[in-house]
Amino acid sequence: MSKTTRRIRAVIEAFVIGSNGNPSTPDILQRTFQTFEINGDKGRHDSWGWNRFAKGTILEKKFLAERHVTFVCAIILIDDKPAILVPPSDIGAHLGRLLDHTDGTDVSFIVGDETVHAHWAVLAARSPVFRAQLFGSMSEATMSSIRLHDITPATFKVMLGFIYMDELPGEDESDDYSTEMLQNLLAAADLYALDRLKVICAQKLWNTVSVDTVATMLACAETYNCQELKNNCIDFFAVEANLKEAMFTDGYALLLLKFPSITAELKRRVRA
Amino acid sequence: MSKTTRRIRAVIEAFVIGSNGNPSTPDILQRTFQTFEINGDKGRHDSWGWNRFAKGTILEKKFLAERHVTFVCAIILIDDKPAILVPPSDIGAHLGRLLDHTDGTDVSFIVGDETVHAHWAVLAARSPVFRAQLFGSMSEATMSSIRLHDITPATFKVMLGFIYMDELPGEDESDDYSTEMLQNLLAAADLYALDRLKVICAQKLWNTVSVDTVATMLACAETYNCQELKNNCIDFFAVEANLKEAMFTDGYALLLLKFPSITAELKRRVRA
């Protein structure tokens, strides 16, 4: 198949979620079947979508819930040519296996009373902070053994697992990380500038949010510079029903005392 | 949200592709909206799907094309809780940046008249063949510089890019790899046991298949032990319309002469 004749067939459909939380079937359902030519016929893109999806008055009357409307759009690609499927990335699994042996490790860390061996090329690739340490002022002689103070052995090993495997160790097993471990990991990720690990910790912490924990979580997000978690916590806090519970927790008292800038932001939101 | 109350809302729908290649709207369209409880209420799974999707006689009459029916099933998850989205993996981009400098490289390859520097930890993690070479009989002294004979500098550099980045270099730019480069890469991936690279090459080669190229492609798949590509090529070859064109190519002549086992397999398929 040459570039200019590559075709993709797709069903595109969209509907609205009603104020009762159920999808609009078949009230507002638009569906189209199209064959797209890609890589050579860009003009056809004009025909995507719908000129008039639904009447504004109907949307307003039947589908407006809590000041927002939820649209759902799905694109289903249909391909009946036999395909060769590329397996998912395995680079994390490959690098992870390096951690199973000390063969070829060229740097070691002393954390608490444990020694952990690693490969500097991997560390330097993944963390700008390790890169600066390893390429920077440290000589070959001192590089071989680095003492760390601000991290526990358990947290360091989980962080190292993430650095090599690009996911948290043991995530496929169903036991979740404790809130304490996630907070420690967030701190470590901030210290070593592991941005994606920060967001992973933030997501896992956010999944456990409640009126009892939101104040402490917000303090943690502010301490370790995690903007995503901070924003979500403030939005959660600003909902009146949540505010009236969360304001009586110890975490809220500490938030008031230690983080005046957050207190000011919350005050603005609540008064708005 | 505790484990036992985690809820997922989903729209599940299925339809059939008619013999004209278009989806059945609204002839046969089943749609259901369900709220699933996960992690604690496994009994609810019973209610998935449809007891009676469509009458067999209708399917046969309206949707049977070329001895097969195509079903399309879509599951659309609906989640209106604000989320923290984890960015996609960046480990390949991180490791790829190691290739921009010679800082910290600890092995070099002489390919043709070029010298290419690399990090043995990455090579050993990704290729069992490199791992054996680097951990094996080679001493520290000889490890620093390895001469390669069976690969061109251009192919080696693209392979090295894949080893570090987990994708082919420059794939985001729209220029495709030549068939020759893909065949060379397939050979290199076979040599260094890079299984995922083999499938990527196979997929890209397969996307260009035609009656003019299928015989040569089949020979290439056989030479470099690429089962996925071999199977697809044989299926393509066995279609009568393709066979009657492909059998007059030079590639087919070489296939007959050099690969008796494939010739035998084709013969069985054509007579079946």
XYZ file of C-alpha atoms in Angstrom:
544
model
C 0.000 0.000 0.000
C 1.623 3.271 -1.001
C 1.625 6.345 1.218
C -1.092 8.145 -0.661
C -3.631 5.345 -0.578
C -3.444 4.425 3.115
C -7.003 4.235 4.374
C -8.507 4.103 7.802
C -12.122 3.215 8.438
C -13.662 4.501 11.619
C -16.961 4.820 13.396
C -17.211 8.113 15.237
C -19.958 8.695 17.723
C -20.838 11.064 20.488
C -23.513 11.314 23.113
C -24.319 13.253 26.249
C -24.578 12.098 29.850
C -27.951 13.129 31.292
C -28.525 14.796 34.641
C -29.405 11.367 36.084
C -25.883 10.184 35.242
C -26.984 7.878 32.424
C -26.031 8.266 28.787
C -28.529 9.652 26.291
C -29.829 6.652 24.414
C -31.153 7.349 21.877
C -32.085 10.968 22.699
C -28.884 12.531 21.562
C -26.672 10.124 19.749
C -24.783 11.025 16.660
C -22.922 8.439 14.752
C -21.007 8.513 11.520
C -19.012 6.011 9.542
C -16.155 7.372 7.521
C -13.204 6.241 5.529
C -10.265 8.553 5.981
C -7.348 8.834 3.640
C -4.263 9.683 5.597
C -0.786 10.853 4.532
C -1.948 12.469 1.360
C -5.478 13.734 1.404
C -5.619 16.182 4.259
C -8.539 18.092 2.733
C -10.955 15.348 3.787
C -10.505 16.321 7.445
C -13.121 19.026 6.794
C -15.849 16.458 6.975
C -15.061 15.324 10.539
C -17.615 15.971 13.229
C -21.125 17.403 13.067
C -22.277 20.826 12.010
C -25.130 20.739 14.473
C -24.760 18.194 17.261
C -27.850 18.995 19.342
C -30.131 21.919 20.117
C -28.843 24.133 22.940
C -32.296 24.282 24.539
C -32.533 20.485 24.695
C -29.033 20.204 26.137
C -29.899 22.780 28.752
C -33.217 21.252 29.731
C -32.345 17.576 29.795
C -28.613 17.275 30.271
C -27.373 20.139 32.378
C -26.344 18.827 35.782
C -24.484 20.819 38.449
C -23.512 23.550 35.979
C -21.798 21.204 33.544
C -22.641 18.902 30.641
C -20.657 15.724 30.028
C -20.028 14.802 26.403
C -18.643 11.402 25.538
C -16.985 10.883 22.186
C -15.699 7.565 20.934
C -13.704 6.756 17.831
C -13.650 3.085 16.886
C -11.070 2.153 14.263
C -12.022 -0.769 12.064
C -9.216 -2.650 10.401
C -9.789 -6.023 8.834
C -6.390 -6.332 7.149
C -4.313 -8.886 9.055
C -1.841 -6.992 11.173
C 1.483 -7.607 12.831
C 1.114 -6.346 16.370
C 4.164 -4.841 18.034
C 4.413 -5.993 21.657
C 4.418 -3.295 24.335
C 7.626 -1.648 25.468
C 9.922 -3.909 27.493
C 12.763 -1.492 28.185
C 11.722 -1.111 31.841
C 11.668 -4.879 32.352
C 15.087 -5.135 30.662
C 16.690 -2.458 32.829
C 14.936 -3.801 35.932
C 16.769 -7.088 35.500
C 20.076 -5.224 35.949
C 19.074 -4.715 39.596
C 18.955 -8.470 40.246
C 22.737 -8.825 40.223
C 25.685 -6.700 41.248
C 27.496 -7.634 38.002
C 28.671 -4.500 36.288
C 27.446 -2.047 38.912
C 29.788 0.900 39.168
C 28.382 2.989 41.978
C 27.093 2.128 45.429
C 25.004 3.983 47.973
C 25.161 3.633 51.726
C 21.654 4.281 53.092
C 21.153 3.740 56.805
C 23.144 0.578 57.412
C 22.559 -0.900 53.959
C 24.675 -0.768 50.813
C 22.832 -0.646 47.496
C 24.633 -1.116 44.175
C 23.652 0.591 40.923
C 24.737 1.585 37.416
C 25.638 5.208 37.053
C 24.620 5.397 33.368
C 21.022 4.567 34.299
C 20.945 6.978 37.238
C 22.485 9.788 35.195
C 20.007 9.225 32.366
C 16.992 9.338 34.644
C 17.701 11.975 37.273
C 19.313 15.361 36.595
C 20.356 15.432 40.259
C 22.230 12.120 40.048
C 23.680 13.268 36.705
C 25.103 16.409 38.299
C 26.487 14.396 41.240
C 28.034 11.717 39.102
C 29.444 13.914 36.337
C 30.186 16.809 38.620
C 32.639 17.446 41.387
C 32.851 13.839 42.543
C 36.021 12.097 41.461
C 36.185 8.480 40.284
C 37.541 7.522 43.686
C 34.686 8.959 45.761
C 32.025 8.022 43.188
C 32.266 4.373 44.049
C 30.459 4.858 47.358
C 27.985 7.616 48.168
C 26.362 8.071 51.577
C 22.766 9.301 51.584
C 21.101 10.865 54.623
C 17.653 12.177 53.646
C 16.037 8.896 52.654
C 15.240 5.525 54.243
C 16.609 2.290 52.724
C 13.055 1.126 51.882
C 12.178 4.374 50.091
C 15.526 4.435 48.270
C 15.013 0.902 46.954
C 11.507 1.644 45.701
C 12.805 4.832 44.038
C 15.649 2.878 42.448
C 13.109 0.356 41.153
C 11.181 3.178 39.521
C 14.344 4.676 38.014
C 15.183 1.376 36.314
C 11.736 -0.040 35.557
C 9.720 3.134 34.925
C 7.025 1.822 37.261
C 6.779 1.199 40.979
C 8.125 -2.239 41.971
C 5.456 -4.825 42.702
C 2.622 -2.784 41.181
C 1.149 -5.852 39.500
C 0.680 -7.491 42.875
C -2.434 -6.059 44.394
C -1.005 -4.719 47.659
C -1.040 -0.957 47.544
C 1.643 1.349 48.852
C 0.929 2.912 52.248
C 0.197 6.631 52.457
C 3.430 7.049 54.413
C 5.493 5.332 51.715
C 3.828 7.416 49.006
C 4.613 10.613 50.912
C 8.234 9.510 51.416
C 8.476 8.638 47.720
C 7.021 12.011 46.739
C 9.689 13.673 48.888
C 12.434 11.556 47.282
C 11.077 12.189 43.765
C 11.136 15.933 44.464
C 14.704 15.708 45.814
C 16.010 13.806 42.771
C 13.825 15.652 40.214
C 11.946 12.554 39.053
C 8.932 14.394 37.647
C 6.937 11.407 36.448
C 7.372 9.601 39.774
C 6.011 12.712 41.489
C 2.820 12.550 39.428
C 2.478 8.782 40.027
C 2.702 9.366 43.805
C 0.272 12.288 43.517
C -2.231 10.141 41.611
C -2.052 7.311 44.158
C -2.394 9.705 47.087
C -5.290 11.511 45.359
C -7.154 8.212 44.917
C -7.337 7.943 48.726
C -8.507 11.519 49.397
C -11.235 12.052 51.998
C -12.382 14.875 54.259
C -10.172 13.381 56.984
C -6.981 13.390 54.927
C -7.288 16.300 52.499
C -5.619 18.898 54.767
C -2.570 16.712 55.439
C -2.388 15.797 51.756
C -2.467 19.465 50.788
C 0.380 20.228 53.198
C 2.371 17.357 51.701
C 1.709 18.588 48.125
C 2.887 22.093 49.056
C 5.989 20.848 50.867
C 7.139 18.756 47.910
C 6.112 21.140 45.127
C 3.460 18.936 43.576
C 1.166 21.322 41.737
C -1.263 18.697 40.366
C -2.030 17.301 43.815
C -2.220 20.772 45.338
C -4.773 21.976 42.765
C -6.985 18.927 43.164
C -6.881 19.129 46.977
C -7.840 22.812 46.954
C -10.756 22.096 44.586
C -11.882 19.276 46.878
C -11.514 21.466 49.971
C -13.520 24.299 48.415
C -16.645 22.155 48.031
C -18.832 23.271 50.929
C -19.781 19.797 52.167
C -16.103 18.808 52.316
C -15.011 22.054 53.925
C -17.454 21.630 56.804
C -15.880 18.285 57.687
C -12.217 18.906 56.887
C -12.043 22.150 58.931
C -12.232 20.176 62.178
C -9.206 17.940 61.556
C -5.742 18.246 63.099
C -4.339 18.369 59.591
C -6.305 21.567 58.974
C -4.882 23.139 62.144
C -1.321 22.418 60.968
C -2.176 23.768 57.502
C -3.314 27.071 59.077
C -0.170 27.346 61.176
C 2.462 26.318 58.650
C 1.184 27.310 55.206
C -0.182 30.876 55.218
C -0.143 31.073 51.398
C -2.457 28.070 51.115
C -4.691 29.450 53.857
C -4.973 32.688 51.862
C -5.834 30.794 48.677
C -8.493 28.724 50.428
C -9.992 31.881 51.960
C -10.308 33.478 48.505
C -11.963 30.339 47.102
C -14.439 29.957 49.962
C -15.493 33.637 49.776
C -15.832 33.609 45.979
C -12.675 5.770 48.344
C -12.123 2.386 49.903
C -11.327 -0.699 47.889
C -14.762 -2.258 48.183
C -16.724 0.745 46.912
C -14.660 1.574 43.821
C -17.093 2.056 40.952
C -16.653 2.211 37.235
C -19.367 3.426 34.882
C -19.188 2.205 31.342
C -21.137 2.175 28.123
C -20.750 -1.121 26.318
C -21.905 -1.503 22.771
C -21.483 -3.859 19.895
C -22.455 -3.929 16.252
C -21.753 -5.857 13.096
C -20.030 -4.798 9.899
C -22.273 -5.531 6.922
C -21.221 -7.231 3.701
C -20.924 -3.770 2.103
C -18.221 -2.903 4.635
C -20.387 -0.442 6.569
C -21.440 -0.834 10.175
C -24.979 -1.884 11.020
C -26.734 1.303 12.076
C -29.225 0.802 13.576
C -29.968 -2.725 12.287
C -27.974 -4.582 14.844
C -26.761 -2.340 17.587
C -26.783 -3.324 21.195
C -25.910 -0.855 23.836
C -25.928 -1.044 27.594
C -24.961 1.309 30.373
C -23.657 -0.280 33.527
C -22.040 0.624 36.777
C -19.507 -1.970 37.816
C -18.197 -2.460 41.293
C -14.647 -3.656 41.145
C -12.326 -5.114 43.794
C -15.075 -6.481 45.921
C -18.200 -7.430 44.059
C -17.080 -9.919 41.471
C -20.539 -11.511 41.241
C -21.815 -8.580 39.174
C -19.688 -9.674 36.219
C -22.508 -12.109 35.406
C -24.533 -9.296 33.908
C -21.955 -8.362 31.260
C -22.837 -8.841 27.631
C -26.043 -9.931 25.947
C -27.884 -13.221 26.204
C -29.082 -12.894 22.643
C -27.133 -10.472 20.478
C -28.821 -11.044 17.119
C -30.674 -13.760 15.247
C -28.365 -16.146 13.404
C -30.534 -16.000 10.285
C -30.277 -12.202 10.110
C -26.527 -12.310 10.652
C -26.206 -14.872 7.887
C -28.407 -13.054 5.406
C -27.240 -9.496 5.866
C -23.768 -9.571 7.345
C -21.931 -12.607 6.097
C -19.179 -11.498 3.710
C -16.389 -13.707 2.334
C -17.110 -16.453 4.866
C -16.647 -14.229 7.906
C -18.625 -11.779 10.017
C -16.938 -8.796 11.643
C -18.143 -7.836 15.110
C -17.072 -4.547 16.653
C -17.308 -4.119 20.386
C -16.518 -0.901 22.205
C -16.294 -0.201 25.907
C -16.372 3.463 26.847
C -15.401 4.218 30.443
C -17.018 7.285 31.936
C -15.283 8.970 34.824
C -16.271 12.435 35.943
C -14.177 12.549 39.100
C -11.291 14.956 38.549
C -8.196 12.897 37.898
C -4.465 13.300 38.071
C -3.139 12.000 34.794
C 0.241 10.290 34.798
C 2.297 11.380 31.768
C 3.445 8.646 29.397
C 6.710 6.802 29.934
C 9.809 8.913 29.325
C 12.491 6.328 30.066
C 13.349 5.958 26.370
C 13.773 9.712 25.957
C 15.952 9.807 29.075
C 18.237 7.008 27.936
C 18.301 8.401 24.397
C 19.889 11.587 25.700
C 22.877 9.525 26.893
C 23.747 9.029 23.211
C 24.174 12.772 22.642
C 27.471 12.901 24.502
C 30.426 10.606 25.005
C 30.474 11.474 28.736
C 30.486 8.319 30.755
C 30.564 5.894 27.843
C 32.565 2.820 28.711
C 32.589 0.751 25.551
C 33.212 1.639 21.916
C 32.509 -0.125 18.659
C 34.486 0.139 15.457
C 32.056 -0.330 12.564
C 33.463 0.182 9.073
C 35.687 3.227 9.546
C 33.569 4.771 12.303
C 33.871 4.580 16.086
C 30.651 4.618 18.092
C 30.620 5.045 21.866
C 28.091 3.440 24.190
C 27.265 2.451 27.773
C 27.654 -1.213 28.458
C 24.992 -1.285 31.204
C 22.344 -0.261 28.647
C 23.586 -2.718 25.996
C 23.764 -5.579 28.508
C 20.259 -4.820 29.782
C 18.731 -4.797 26.313
C 20.481 -7.504 24.327
C 21.366 -10.967 25.661
C 24.046 -11.161 22.971
C 25.760 -7.967 24.107
C 25.327 -9.135 27.707
C 27.172 -12.371 26.972
C 29.906 -10.488 25.091
C 30.397 -7.870 27.772
C 30.144 -10.101 30.841
C 31.726 -13.065 29.175
C 35.175 -13.909 27.983
C 36.173 -10.357 27.122
C 38.498 -8.787 29.661
C 38.251 -5.159 30.791
C 41.151 -4.336 28.497
C 39.613 -5.634 25.267
C 36.088 -4.517 26.234
C 36.880 -0.892 25.625
C 36.901 -1.326 21.856
C 34.993 -3.942 19.873
C 35.218 -4.354 16.099
C 32.001 -5.365 14.333
C 31.929 -6.872 10.856
C 28.384 -7.968 10.011
C 26.683 -4.579 10.129
C 26.967 -1.199 8.403
C 27.604 1.968 10.452
C 24.165 3.360 9.483
C 22.348 0.191 10.559
C 24.369 -0.032 13.779
C 23.489 3.540 14.742
C 19.768 3.020 14.118
C 19.903 -0.211 16.149
C 21.739 1.608 18.951
C 19.040 4.292 18.888
C 16.393 1.598 19.324
C 18.338 -0.053 22.155
C 18.425 3.224 24.095
C 15.130 4.831 23.102
C 12.887 1.777 22.620
C 11.742 3.212 19.305
C 13.365 3.802 15.940
C 15.225 7.137 15.787
C 13.371 9.869 13.890
C 10.060 8.004 13.814
C 8.126 11.161 14.658
C 9.439 12.803 11.504
C 7.390 11.508 8.628
C 10.190 10.058 6.477
C 9.877 6.301 6.479
C 12.725 3.838 6.574
C 13.672 2.265 3.245
C 12.920 -1.402 2.641
C 16.674 -2.024 2.482
C 17.251 -0.393 5.881
C 14.352 -2.348 7.410
C 15.787 -5.617 6.073
C 19.247 -4.722 7.415
C 17.721 -3.820 10.766
C 15.782 -7.094 10.859
C 19.065 -8.929 10.264
C 20.781 -6.950 13.036
C 17.865 -7.452 15.436
C 18.047 -11.206 14.791
C 21.818 -11.194 15.355
C 21.584 -9.331 18.679
C 18.330 -11.017 19.830
C 16.311 -7.801 19.969
C 12.893 -9.449 19.695
C 10.731 -6.345 19.830
C 12.833 -4.609 17.152
C 12.305 -7.654 14.943
C 8.531 -7.281 15.206
C 8.738 -3.524 14.570
C 10.739 -4.167 11.360
C 8.314 -6.936 10.390
C 5.336 -4.621 10.862
C 6.879 -1.847 8.780
C 7.867 -4.260 6.014
C 4.415 -5.874 6.083
C 2.759 -2.467 5.630
C 4.459 -2.235 2.219
C 3.568 -5.746 1.018
C 2.430 -6.168 -2.593
C 2.365 -8.951 -5.168
C 5.710 -7.608 -6.448
C 7.486 -7.776 -3.101
C 5.875 -10.635 -1.185
C 8.285 -13.350 -2.381
C 11.396 -11.350 -1.455
C 9.812 -10.408 1.857
C 9.070 -14.055 2.600
C 12.675 -14.997 1.871
C 13.843 -12.234 4.203
C 11.447 -13.366 6.967
C 12.745 -16.937 6.667
C 16.399 -15.903 6.628
C 16.086 -13.842 9.801
C 13.689 -16.128 11.703
C 10.761 -13.752 11.794
C 7.719 -15.979 12.245
C 5.072 -13.207 12.310
C 6.177 -11.814 8.942
C 6.556 -15.294 7.460
C 3.009 -16.318 8.449
C 1.452 -13.139 7.070
C 3.384 -13.407 3.797
C 2.327 -17.032 3.295
C -1.327 -16.120 3.963
C -1.040 -13.275 1.442
C 0.664 -15.525 -1.108
C -2.004 -18.214 -0.764
C -4.800 -15.880 -1.913
C -5.355 -16.913 -5.522
C -5.384 -13.410 -6.991
C -2.049 -12.627 -5.338
C -0.507 -15.958 -6.269
C -1.214 -15.435 -9.958
C 0.797 -12.200 -9.910
C 3.548 -13.022 -7.435
C 4.519 -16.286 -9.179
C 6.053 -14.350 -12.083
C 8.507 -12.283 -10.036
C 12.279 -12.817 -9.726
C 11.780 -12.967 -5.960
C 9.590 -16.043 -6.427
C 12.279 -17.726 -8.528
C 14.845 -17.199 -5.758
C 12.356 -18.466 -3.177
C 11.930 -21.706 -5.153
C 15.667 -22.197 -5.468
C 16.789 -21.291 -1.961
C 13.950 -22.164 0.413
C 12.553 -25.631 -0.310
C 10.731 -25.783 3.054
C 8.741 -22.644 2.220
C 8.040 -23.944 -1.284
C 6.634 -27.123 0.286
C 4.459 -25.125 2.692
C 3.101 -22.942 -0.120
C 2.359 -26.013 -2.215
C 0.323 -27.546 0.620
C -1.623 -24.313 1.097
C -2.377 -23.821 -2.588
C -3.604 -27.426 -2.994
C -5.729 -27.313 0.156
